Amino acid sequence: MSFITQVLTALGWIVVALAVLPMLWLLFQPYLKGWSRAERRAADLLRDALTPEQFRQLVWRGYLEVPSPTEPQRVYRVPRTRGYIQVIENGRAVMRLCVQPVECLPDADLVVLHKLMIEANEEHYLQKANKYVCLD
Amino acid sequence: MLRVMSRRGDDRVTWDGQKVQAGDPEAMAAVREAERIFAQERAKGATAFRVEPGKPAQRIEQFDHTAEQIVIVPRVVGG
């Protein structure tokens, strides 16, 4: 094989690698992100803030249900990853809320933030939230 | 323990309550540092909660070094 062919082959592989790497990054990023220091610390806080039952619910169902401290028939459904918080009243979704911190936080911290705000500061939480009423 | 949520996960300041009561200088310094951070974050609009296992969280306005755990969350806005 001539030198020029070898160089062209090497260049070809470099081009293929450059094309594939971003795709691999997009594919594995969520898993790598889970291992970052920030995510690990946030996961520690999440485990400390939830009871074992709540933690199981979050892992298996993908959301945490936080009962309203003021309205017995109301439950807030906080997703494990970023997204709207569903407001369930008498077993029916009545509203979606969008509330976010001014600073970017790991997903696990967001779950804790919503839980704390709802449990201890519900009125303020609802004041701040953008509300989207669910229509049947 | 004081935990401040941030993009880095959470920053922590810990102290030993018994050593604070005994007047240990290192523990007292940790409490002072936690108190300073508490005031600084509150001034930025953050909210502080006292968190104890198995109990609903409680919002607090003043730093309390007897709390088992204080969690500070950043200011929130409608998304």
Coordinates of C-alpha atoms in Angstrom, one line a residue:
Chain A
M1 CA 0.0 0.0 0.0
S2 CA 1.4 3.3 -1.0
F3 CA 2.0 6.1 1.5
I4 CA -0.7 8.3 -0.1
T5 CA -3.2 5.5 0.3
Q6 CA -2.3 5.1 4.0
V7 CA -2.7 8.8 4.6
L8 CA -6.0 8.9 2.9
T9 CA -7.2 5.8 4.9
A10 CA -6.2 7.5 8.1
L11 CA -7.9 10.7 7.1
G12 CA -11.0 8.7 6.3
W13 CA -11.1 7.2 9.7
I14 CA -10.6 10.5 11.4
V15 CA -13.6 11.9 9.4
V16 CA -15.7 8.9 10.5
A17 CA -14.6 9.4 14.1
L18 CA -15.4 13.1 14.0
A19 CA -18.9 12.3 12.6
V20 CA -19.6 9.5 15.1
L21 CA -18.3 11.1 18.3
P22 CA -21.0 13.8 18.7
M23 CA -23.6 11.1 18.2
L24 CA -22.0 8.9 20.8
W25 CA -21.8 11.9 23.2
L26 CA -25.5 12.6 22.7
L27 CA -26.3 9.0 23.3
F28 CA -24.2 8.5 26.5
Q29 CA -24.3 12.0 27.9
P30 CA -27.3 11.4 30.2
Y31 CA -25.5 8.4 31.7
L32 CA -22.2 10.2 32.1
K33 CA -24.0 13.2 33.6
G34 CA -25.4 10.8 36.3
W35 CA -21.8 10.2 37.4
S36 CA -20.8 13.8 37.7
R37 CA -19.8 15.1 41.1
A38 CA -22.7 17.6 41.2
E39 CA -25.3 14.9 40.3
R40 CA -23.8 12.6 43.0
R41 CA -24.0 15.3 45.6
A42 CA -27.6 16.1 44.6
A43 CA -28.5 12.4 44.7
D44 CA -27.1 12.3 48.3
L45 CA -29.3 15.2 49.3
L46 CA -32.3 13.6 47.6
R47 CA -31.9 10.4 49.5
D48 CA -31.6 12.4 52.8
A49 CA -34.7 14.4 52.1
L50 CA -37.0 11.6 51.0
T51 CA -38.3 8.7 53.0
P52 CA -37.5 5.2 51.6
E53 CA -41.1 5.0 50.2
Q54 CA -40.9 8.4 48.5
F55 CA -37.5 7.4 47.0
R56 CA -38.9 4.2 45.7
Q57 CA -41.9 6.0 44.2
L58 CA -39.6 8.4 42.4
V59 CA -37.4 5.6 41.0
W60 CA -40.1 3.3 39.9
R61 CA -42.9 5.7 38.9
G62 CA -40.7 8.5 37.7
Y63 CA -42.4 11.1 39.9
L64 CA -42.8 12.1 43.6
E65 CA -46.2 12.8 45.0
V66 CA -46.1 15.6 47.5
P67 CA -49.4 16.1 49.4
S68 CA -50.6 19.7 49.8
P69 CA -50.3 20.9 53.4
T70 CA -53.4 23.0 53.0
E71 CA -55.7 21.1 50.7
P72 CA -56.2 17.5 51.7
Q73 CA -57.6 16.5 48.3
R74 CA -54.6 18.0 46.4
V75 CA -51.3 16.3 45.5
Y76 CA -48.4 17.7 43.5
R77 CA -46.7 15.3 41.2
V78 CA -43.0 16.2 40.8
P79 CA -41.2 14.5 37.9
R80 CA -37.8 13.0 38.4
T81 CA -36.4 15.0 35.5
R82 CA -37.1 18.5 34.4
G83 CA -40.7 19.2 33.5
Y84 CA -44.1 20.4 34.6
I85 CA -45.4 19.7 38.1
Q86 CA -48.9 18.2 37.8
V87 CA -51.5 19.3 40.3
I88 CA -53.9 16.4 41.0
E89 CA -57.2 17.1 42.8
N90 CA -59.5 14.2 43.8
G91 CA -57.4 11.9 41.5
R92 CA -57.8 14.2 38.5
A93 CA -55.1 16.4 36.9
V94 CA -56.4 19.9 37.1
M95 CA -53.3 22.0 36.4
R96 CA -49.7 22.0 35.4
L97 CA -47.1 24.3 37.0
C98 CA -43.9 25.6 35.7
V99 CA -41.5 26.8 38.4
Q100 CA -37.8 26.9 38.1
P101 CA -34.8 28.2 40.2
V102 CA -32.9 31.2 38.9
E103 CA -29.7 29.1 39.1
C104 CA -29.3 25.9 37.1
L105 CA -29.4 22.9 39.4
P106 CA -29.0 19.1 39.0
D107 CA -32.2 17.2 38.4
A108 CA -32.1 15.6 41.9
D109 CA -31.9 19.0 43.6
L110 CA -34.9 20.2 41.6
V111 CA -37.0 17.4 43.1
V112 CA -35.9 18.4 46.6
L113 CA -36.5 22.1 45.8
H114 CA -40.1 21.4 44.7
K115 CA -40.8 19.2 47.7
L116 CA -39.5 21.7 50.2
M117 CA -41.3 24.6 48.6
I118 CA -44.6 22.8 48.5
E119 CA -44.3 21.4 52.1
A120 CA -43.2 24.6 53.7
N121 CA -44.0 27.5 51.4
E122 CA -46.9 26.4 49.2
E123 CA -48.6 29.8 48.9
H124 CA -45.4 31.4 47.7
Y125 CA -44.7 28.5 45.4
L126 CA -48.1 28.8 43.8
Q127 CA -47.7 32.6 43.5
K128 CA -44.5 32.1 41.6
A129 CA -45.6 29.3 39.3
N130 CA -46.9 29.8 35.8
K131 CA -50.1 27.8 35.7
Y132 CA -51.6 25.9 32.8
V133 CA -55.1 24.6 33.5
C134 CA -55.8 21.1 32.2
L135 CA -59.0 21.0 30.2
D136 CA -60.8 17.7 29.5
Chain B
M1 CA -25.3 20.9 58.6
L2 CA -26.0 23.7 56.2
R3 CA -26.5 22.7 52.5
V4 CA -26.7 25.3 49.8
M5 CA -28.0 24.1 46.5
S6 CA -26.0 25.2 43.5
R7 CA -25.0 24.0 40.1
R8 CA -22.2 22.1 41.8
G9 CA -24.8 19.9 43.7
D10 CA -24.8 21.4 47.1
D11 CA -22.1 23.1 49.2
R12 CA -22.0 22.0 52.8
V13 CA -20.9 23.5 56.1
T14 CA -20.9 21.1 59.0
W15 CA -20.4 21.5 62.7
D16 CA -20.7 19.4 65.8
G17 CA -23.5 20.6 68.1
Q18 CA -21.8 19.2 71.2
K19 CA -18.5 20.9 70.4
V20 CA -20.4 24.2 69.8
Q21 CA -22.0 23.9 73.3
A22 CA -18.6 23.2 74.8
G23 CA -17.3 26.4 73.1
D24 CA -14.8 24.6 70.7
P25 CA -13.2 27.4 68.6
E26 CA -13.2 25.3 65.4
A27 CA -16.9 24.4 65.8
M28 CA -17.8 28.0 66.6
A29 CA -16.0 29.2 63.5
A30 CA -18.0 26.7 61.4
V31 CA -21.2 28.0 62.9
R32 CA -20.2 31.6 62.2
E33 CA -19.3 30.7 58.6
A34 CA -22.7 28.9 58.1
E35 CA -24.4 31.9 59.6
R36 CA -22.6 34.2 57.1
I37 CA -23.5 32.0 54.2
F38 CA -27.1 31.8 55.4
A39 CA -27.4 35.6 55.5
Q40 CA -25.7 36.0 52.2
E41 CA -28.0 33.6 50.4
R42 CA -31.1 35.0 52.0
A43 CA -30.1 38.4 50.8
K44 CA -30.0 37.0 47.3
G45 CA -33.6 35.9 47.7
A46 CA -32.9 32.2 48.6
T47 CA -35.3 30.3 50.9
A48 CA -34.1 28.3 53.9
F49 CA -35.7 25.2 55.2
R50 CA -35.1 23.1 58.3
V51 CA -35.2 19.5 57.2
E52 CA -35.5 16.6 59.6
P53 CA -36.1 12.9 58.6
G54 CA -39.7 11.9 58.6
K55 CA -41.0 15.4 59.2
P56 CA -42.4 18.0 56.8
A57 CA -39.9 20.7 55.9
Q58 CA -40.2 23.9 57.8
R59 CA -39.3 27.3 56.4
I60 CA -37.0 29.4 58.6
E61 CA -36.1 33.0 58.5
Q62 CA -33.3 33.0 61.1
F63 CA -30.2 30.7 61.2
D64 CA -30.5 28.1 63.8
H65 CA -27.4 26.2 64.7
T66 CA -29.4 23.6 66.6
A67 CA -31.1 22.4 63.4
E68 CA -30.0 19.0 62.3
Q69 CA -30.0 20.1 58.7
I70 CA -30.7 23.4 56.9
V71 CA -31.2 23.4 53.2
I72 CA -31.1 26.6 51.2
V73 CA -32.7 26.7 47.8
P74 CA -32.2 29.5 45.2
R75 CA -35.0 32.0 44.4
V76 CA -37.6 30.5 42.1
V77 CA -39.5 32.1 39.2
G78 CA -42.3 31.0 37.0
G79 CA -41.0 29.1 33.9

